[in-house]
């Protein structure tokens, strides 16, 4: 979520390190130090995740398409955050902005692409949460409802729908000075669409609500199934082993969903605080803004973990992922398929 706020024609940009009134610099310094580190680690991890998910063993899974798309858009989101942080640093050092040489068309395209990356990262997690709901509640229909082709169609559909929701940026965004902002004559409409429709509805309320409902339902179902299997003392049956494998994959994907919620909570909290003061206590808003700005920078850094942590979640919770990752860096290839190590590697979760 991009923590920018406008009240009428007055805008407060929390991403800027200073606004005439100088806040404490420690939060901005924290962001300048850790943003490049998180971006570098996240992009490398996302590239490795994409490579692993495209291996022969995993590319046939429907969820691998979601994870590949998530790796792409997470990486683009990290690049967007890094670009914005670099621009803030230049502003802080009184240097020309990165957007100085942008045209109106360049501004439109940049803002549209940036918002699309954030939206796709959020809604791909929603898609994974809904697929897990289907797998857990309708395991006998998962091969019909959760297919590779279906996953690709859903990803493309989400991209088209999200693109349509952001078309207003291609119309209203222009270059003002060295910034890409909404047209002054359309500021009220643009502000409403940006804050209420984009930030609160599409980036926060709807994704968090859907993901939370799906995750809680899945966890409750897994718990009830585990109890039923324990009561029947059928831990050695083929059905039980199949359910256990599905549950391991489900728990990995649920971890990704919960990471999304947890890492976004700080920036959402800061966003809500400033938003409430802007609308309910406008006289106190500048003072609150200046005092909360360092914590906004910290919250922004925490939110970046959402785009960089998935690789480590896969490594910790996914045996297949670890196996395929070793295969990528190993010199052993198809000639060793008959070895005991390879037979272990091709076992499914």
Coordinates of C-alpha atoms in Angstrom, one line a residue:
X1 CA 0.0 0.0 0.0
X2 CA 1.3 3.4 -0.9
X3 CA 0.8 5.7 2.1
X4 CA -0.1 8.9 0.4
X5 CA -3.1 10.9 1.6
X6 CA -5.0 13.9 0.3
X7 CA -7.8 15.9 1.9
X8 CA -9.3 18.1 -0.8
X9 CA -6.4 19.9 -2.5
X10 CA -4.0 19.3 0.4
X11 CA -1.8 16.2 0.1
X12 CA 0.5 14.6 2.7
X13 CA 3.1 12.3 1.2
X14 CA 4.4 10.0 3.8
X15 CA 7.0 8.6 1.5
X16 CA 8.8 11.9 1.4
X17 CA 11.5 12.2 4.1
X18 CA 10.9 15.8 4.8
X19 CA 8.3 18.5 4.3
X20 CA 9.6 21.9 5.4
X21 CA 8.9 20.7 9.0
X22 CA 11.7 18.2 9.6
X23 CA 10.9 14.9 11.3
X24 CA 13.4 12.7 12.9
X25 CA 15.7 11.1 10.3
X26 CA 16.2 7.7 12.0
X27 CA 13.2 6.1 10.2
X28 CA 14.3 7.3 6.8
X29 CA 17.9 6.2 7.4
X30 CA 16.5 2.8 8.5
X31 CA 14.6 2.5 5.2
X32 CA 17.5 3.7 3.1
X33 CA 19.8 1.0 4.6
X34 CA 17.4 -1.9 4.6
X35 CA 15.4 -1.4 1.4
X36 CA 18.2 -2.3 -1.0
X37 CA 19.1 -5.3 1.1
X38 CA 15.6 -6.6 1.2
X39 CA 15.2 -5.8 -2.5
X40 CA 18.4 -7.7 -3.5
X41 CA 17.7 -10.7 -1.3
X42 CA 14.0 -10.8 -2.5
X43 CA 14.7 -10.5 -6.2
X44 CA 17.4 -13.3 -6.0
X45 CA 15.1 -15.5 -4.0
X46 CA 12.2 -14.9 -6.4
X47 CA 14.3 -15.7 -9.4
X48 CA 15.3 -19.0 -7.7
X49 CA 11.7 -19.7 -6.8
X50 CA 10.6 -19.1 -10.4
X51 CA 13.3 -21.5 -11.7
X52 CA 12.4 -24.2 -9.2
X53 CA 8.7 -23.9 -9.9
X54 CA 9.4 -24.4 -13.6
X55 CA 11.2 -27.7 -13.1
X56 CA 9.6 -30.9 -14.4
X57 CA 8.4 -32.1 -11.0
X58 CA 6.7 -28.9 -9.9
X59 CA 5.5 -27.2 -13.1
X60 CA 2.6 -29.7 -13.5
X61 CA 1.1 -28.4 -10.2
X62 CA -1.6 -25.8 -10.6
X63 CA -0.3 -23.8 -7.7
X64 CA 3.2 -23.5 -9.3
X65 CA 1.7 -21.1 -11.9
X66 CA 0.4 -18.9 -9.1
X67 CA 3.8 -19.0 -7.3
X68 CA 5.7 -18.2 -10.6
X69 CA 3.4 -15.2 -11.3
X70 CA 3.8 -14.1 -7.6
X71 CA 7.6 -14.3 -7.9
X72 CA 7.5 -12.0 -11.0
X73 CA 5.1 -9.4 -9.5
X74 CA 6.8 -9.5 -6.1
X75 CA 10.2 -8.8 -7.8
X76 CA 8.6 -5.9 -9.8
X77 CA 7.1 -4.5 -6.5
X78 CA 10.6 -4.6 -4.9
X79 CA 12.0 -2.7 -7.9
X80 CA 9.2 -0.1 -7.6
X81 CA 9.9 0.3 -3.8
X82 CA 13.6 0.7 -4.6
X83 CA 13.0 3.3 -7.2
X84 CA 10.8 5.3 -4.9
X85 CA 13.3 5.1 -2.0
X86 CA 16.1 6.2 -4.4
X87 CA 14.0 9.2 -5.4
X88 CA 13.4 10.0 -1.8
X89 CA 17.1 9.9 -1.1
X90 CA 17.8 12.2 -4.0
X91 CA 15.2 14.6 -2.6
X92 CA 16.8 14.3 0.9
X93 CA 20.2 15.2 -0.6
X94 CA 18.6 18.1 -2.7
X95 CA 19.5 16.3 -6.0
X96 CA 17.3 16.2 -9.1
X97 CA 14.4 13.7 -9.0
X98 CA 14.5 10.4 -10.9
X99 CA 11.3 11.6 -12.6
X100 CA 12.7 14.9 -13.8
X101 CA 13.0 13.7 -17.4
X102 CA 9.7 11.8 -17.4
X103 CA 7.0 12.9 -19.9
X104 CA 3.3 12.8 -19.1
X105 CA 3.1 9.4 -20.9
X106 CA 6.0 8.1 -18.9
X107 CA 4.3 9.2 -15.6
X108 CA 1.1 7.5 -16.6
X109 CA 2.8 4.3 -17.5
X110 CA 5.0 4.3 -14.4
X111 CA 2.2 4.9 -11.9
X112 CA -0.1 2.4 -13.7
X113 CA 2.6 -0.3 -13.7
X114 CA 3.5 0.3 -10.0
X115 CA 0.0 0.0 -8.8
X116 CA -0.6 -3.1 -11.0
X117 CA 2.4 -4.8 -9.4
X118 CA 1.1 -4.3 -5.9
X119 CA -2.4 -5.3 -6.8
X120 CA -1.3 -8.5 -8.6
X121 CA 0.9 -9.5 -5.7
X122 CA -2.1 -9.2 -3.4
X123 CA -4.7 -10.9 -5.6
X124 CA -2.5 -13.8 -6.5
X125 CA -2.4 -14.6 -2.8
X126 CA -6.2 -14.4 -2.8
X127 CA -6.3 -16.9 -5.7
X128 CA -4.0 -19.3 -3.9
X129 CA -6.1 -19.1 -0.7
X130 CA -9.3 -19.9 -2.7
X131 CA -7.6 -22.8 -4.5
X132 CA -6.5 -24.3 -1.1
X133 CA -10.1 -23.9 0.1
X134 CA -11.2 -26.0 -2.9
X135 CA -8.5 -28.6 -2.4
X136 CA -9.3 -29.1 1.3
X137 CA -13.1 -29.0 1.1
X138 CA -13.4 -30.9 -2.2
X139 CA -10.4 -33.1 -2.5
X140 CA -12.0 -35.5 -5.0
X141 CA -12.8 -32.6 -7.4
X142 CA -9.4 -30.9 -7.2
X143 CA -8.1 -32.5 -10.4
X144 CA -11.1 -31.0 -12.2
X145 CA -11.4 -27.6 -10.5
X146 CA -7.6 -26.9 -9.9
X147 CA -5.8 -27.4 -13.2
X148 CA -2.8 -25.8 -14.9
X149 CA -5.0 -24.3 -17.6
X150 CA -7.4 -23.0 -15.1
X151 CA -4.7 -21.4 -13.1
X152 CA -3.3 -19.6 -16.2
X153 CA -6.8 -18.4 -17.2
X154 CA -7.4 -17.1 -13.6
X155 CA -4.1 -15.3 -13.6
X156 CA -4.8 -13.6 -16.9
X157 CA -8.4 -12.8 -15.8
X158 CA -7.1 -11.2 -12.6
X159 CA -4.6 -9.2 -14.6
X160 CA -7.3 -7.9 -17.0
X161 CA -9.7 -7.0 -14.2
X162 CA -7.0 -5.2 -12.1
X163 CA -5.8 -3.4 -15.2
X164 CA -9.4 -2.2 -15.8
X165 CA -9.6 -0.9 -12.2
X166 CA -6.5 1.2 -12.7
X167 CA -7.4 2.7 -16.1
X168 CA -8.2 6.0 -14.4
X169 CA -4.5 6.5 -13.8
X170 CA -3.8 6.6 -17.5
X171 CA -6.3 9.4 -17.8
X172 CA -5.7 11.4 -14.7
X173 CA -2.0 11.1 -13.9
X174 CA 0.3 13.7 -15.3
X175 CA 3.7 15.2 -14.6
X176 CA 3.7 18.2 -12.2
X177 CA 7.1 19.6 -11.7
X178 CA 9.3 16.5 -11.0
X179 CA 6.5 14.4 -9.6
X180 CA 3.9 12.1 -11.2
X181 CA 0.6 13.1 -9.7
X182 CA -3.1 13.4 -10.5
X183 CA -4.2 16.4 -12.5
X184 CA -5.1 19.4 -10.3
X185 CA -8.5 19.9 -11.8
X186 CA -9.3 16.2 -11.1
X187 CA -7.7 16.1 -7.6
X188 CA -10.9 15.3 -5.7
X189 CA -11.9 12.4 -8.0
X190 CA -8.4 11.1 -8.2
X191 CA -7.9 11.2 -4.5
X192 CA -11.1 9.3 -3.8
X193 CA -10.2 6.6 -6.3
X194 CA -6.7 6.3 -5.0
X195 CA -7.4 6.3 -1.3
X196 CA -10.8 4.6 -1.0
X197 CA -11.0 2.4 -4.1
X198 CA -7.3 1.4 -4.6
X199 CA -5.7 1.6 -1.2
X200 CA -8.5 0.6 1.2
X201 CA -10.7 -1.6 -1.0
X202 CA -8.5 -3.3 -3.5
X203 CA -5.2 -3.4 -1.6
X204 CA -6.4 -3.9 1.9
X205 CA -10.1 -4.7 2.8
X206 CA -11.1 -7.2 0.1
X207 CA -7.8 -9.2 -0.1
X208 CA -7.3 -9.4 3.7
X209 CA -11.0 -10.3 4.2
X210 CA -11.0 -13.0 1.6
X211 CA -7.6 -14.5 2.6
X212 CA -8.6 -14.5 6.3
X213 CA -11.9 -16.2 5.7
X214 CA -10.3 -18.9 3.4
X215 CA -7.4 -19.5 5.7
X216 CA -9.5 -19.9 8.8
X217 CA -11.9 -22.2 7.0
X218 CA -9.0 -24.3 5.7
X219 CA -7.4 -24.6 9.2
X220 CA -10.7 -25.6 10.7
X221 CA -11.2 -28.3 8.1
X222 CA -7.7 -29.6 8.5
X223 CA -8.2 -29.9 12.2
X224 CA -11.4 -31.8 11.8
X225 CA -10.0 -34.1 9.3
X226 CA -6.9 -34.8 11.5
X227 CA -9.2 -35.6 14.4
X228 CA -11.3 -38.0 12.3
X229 CA -8.2 -39.8 11.1
X230 CA -6.8 -40.1 14.6
X231 CA -10.1 -41.5 15.9
X232 CA -10.2 -44.1 13.1
X233 CA -6.6 -45.0 13.7
X234 CA -5.9 -45.0 10.0
X235 CA -2.6 -43.3 9.9
X236 CA -1.1 -45.9 7.7
X237 CA -3.7 -45.9 5.0
X238 CA -3.2 -44.6 1.5
X239 CA -6.0 -42.1 2.0
X240 CA -4.4 -40.7 5.1
X241 CA -1.0 -40.4 3.5
X242 CA -2.6 -38.5 0.6
X243 CA -4.4 -36.1 3.0
X244 CA -1.1 -35.6 4.8
X245 CA 0.7 -34.6 1.6
X246 CA -2.1 -32.2 0.7
X247 CA -2.0 -30.7 4.2
X248 CA 1.8 -30.1 4.0
X249 CA 1.4 -28.2 0.7
X250 CA -1.6 -26.4 2.2
X251 CA 0.3 -25.3 5.3
X252 CA 3.1 -23.9 3.1
X253 CA 0.6 -21.8 1.0
X254 CA -1.2 -20.8 4.2
X255 CA 2.1 -19.5 5.6
X256 CA 2.5 -17.3 2.5
X257 CA -1.0 -15.9 3.0
X258 CA -0.4 -15.2 6.7
X259 CA 2.9 -13.6 5.9
X260 CA 1.1 -11.3 3.6
X261 CA -1.4 -10.3 6.3
X262 CA 1.3 -9.9 9.1
X263 CA 3.7 -7.8 7.1
X264 CA 1.1 -5.4 5.8
X265 CA -0.5 -4.8 9.2
X266 CA 2.0 -2.1 10.4
X267 CA 1.7 0.0 7.3
X268 CA -2.1 -0.4 7.3
X269 CA -2.2 0.7 10.9
X270 CA -0.1 3.8 10.2
X271 CA -2.3 4.5 7.1
X272 CA -5.5 4.3 9.1
X273 CA -4.1 6.6 11.9
X274 CA -3.1 9.4 9.4
X275 CA -6.3 8.9 7.5
X276 CA -8.5 9.3 10.6
X277 CA -6.6 12.5 11.7
X278 CA -6.8 14.0 8.2
X279 CA -10.6 13.5 8.1
X280 CA -11.6 13.9 11.7
X281 CA -8.9 16.2 13.2
X282 CA -7.4 18.2 10.2
X283 CA -5.8 20.8 12.5
X284 CA -3.8 18.1 14.3
X285 CA -2.9 16.2 11.1
X286 CA 0.4 17.9 10.3
X287 CA 1.7 17.4 13.8
X288 CA 0.6 13.7 13.8
X289 CA 2.1 13.3 10.4
X290 CA 5.5 14.6 11.4
X291 CA 5.7 12.5 14.5
X292 CA 4.5 9.3 12.8
X293 CA 6.7 9.7 9.7
X294 CA 9.7 7.7 11.1
X295 CA 7.4 4.8 12.0
X296 CA 5.9 5.0 8.5
X297 CA 9.3 4.3 7.1
X298 CA 9.8 1.4 9.4
X299 CA 6.4 0.0 8.5
X300 CA 7.2 0.4 4.8
X301 CA 10.3 -1.7 5.3
X302 CA 8.3 -4.4 7.1
X303 CA 5.8 -4.5 4.3
X304 CA 8.6 -5.2 1.8
X305 CA 9.3 -8.5 3.6
X306 CA 6.1 -9.7 2.1
X307 CA 7.6 -9.5 -1.4
X308 CA 10.9 -11.1 -0.4
X309 CA 10.1 -13.9 2.1
X310 CA 8.4 -16.5 -0.1
X311 CA 11.6 -18.2 -1.2
X312 CA 12.5 -18.8 2.5
X313 CA 9.1 -20.1 3.2
X314 CA 9.4 -22.6 0.4
X315 CA 12.8 -23.8 1.6
X316 CA 11.7 -24.3 5.2
X317 CA 8.3 -25.9 4.5
X318 CA 8.6 -27.6 1.1
X319 CA 10.6 -30.8 0.7
X320 CA 10.0 -30.9 -3.0
X321 CA 11.3 -27.4 -3.3
X322 CA 14.5 -28.2 -1.4
X323 CA 15.0 -31.3 -3.6
X324 CA 14.6 -29.4 -6.8
X325 CA 16.7 -26.5 -5.6
X326 CA 19.6 -28.9 -4.9
X327 CA 19.1 -30.4 -8.3
X328 CA 19.5 -27.0 -10.0
X329 CA 22.9 -26.5 -8.3
X330 CA 24.0 -30.1 -8.6
X331 CA 26.0 -31.6 -11.3
X332 CA 24.0 -34.7 -11.3
X333 CA 21.5 -35.0 -14.1
X334 CA 19.2 -37.5 -15.8
X335 CA 22.0 -40.2 -16.0
X336 CA 21.6 -40.8 -12.3
X337 CA 17.9 -41.3 -12.3
X338 CA 18.2 -44.9 -11.0
X339 CA 20.1 -43.9 -7.9
X340 CA 18.4 -44.1 -4.5
X341 CA 18.9 -40.3 -4.1
X342 CA 17.0 -39.6 -7.3
X343 CA 14.1 -41.9 -6.3
X344 CA 13.8 -40.0 -3.1
X345 CA 13.9 -36.7 -4.9
X346 CA 10.9 -37.6 -7.2
X347 CA 8.7 -38.5 -4.3
X348 CA 5.8 -36.1 -3.9
X349 CA 4.9 -34.3 -0.7

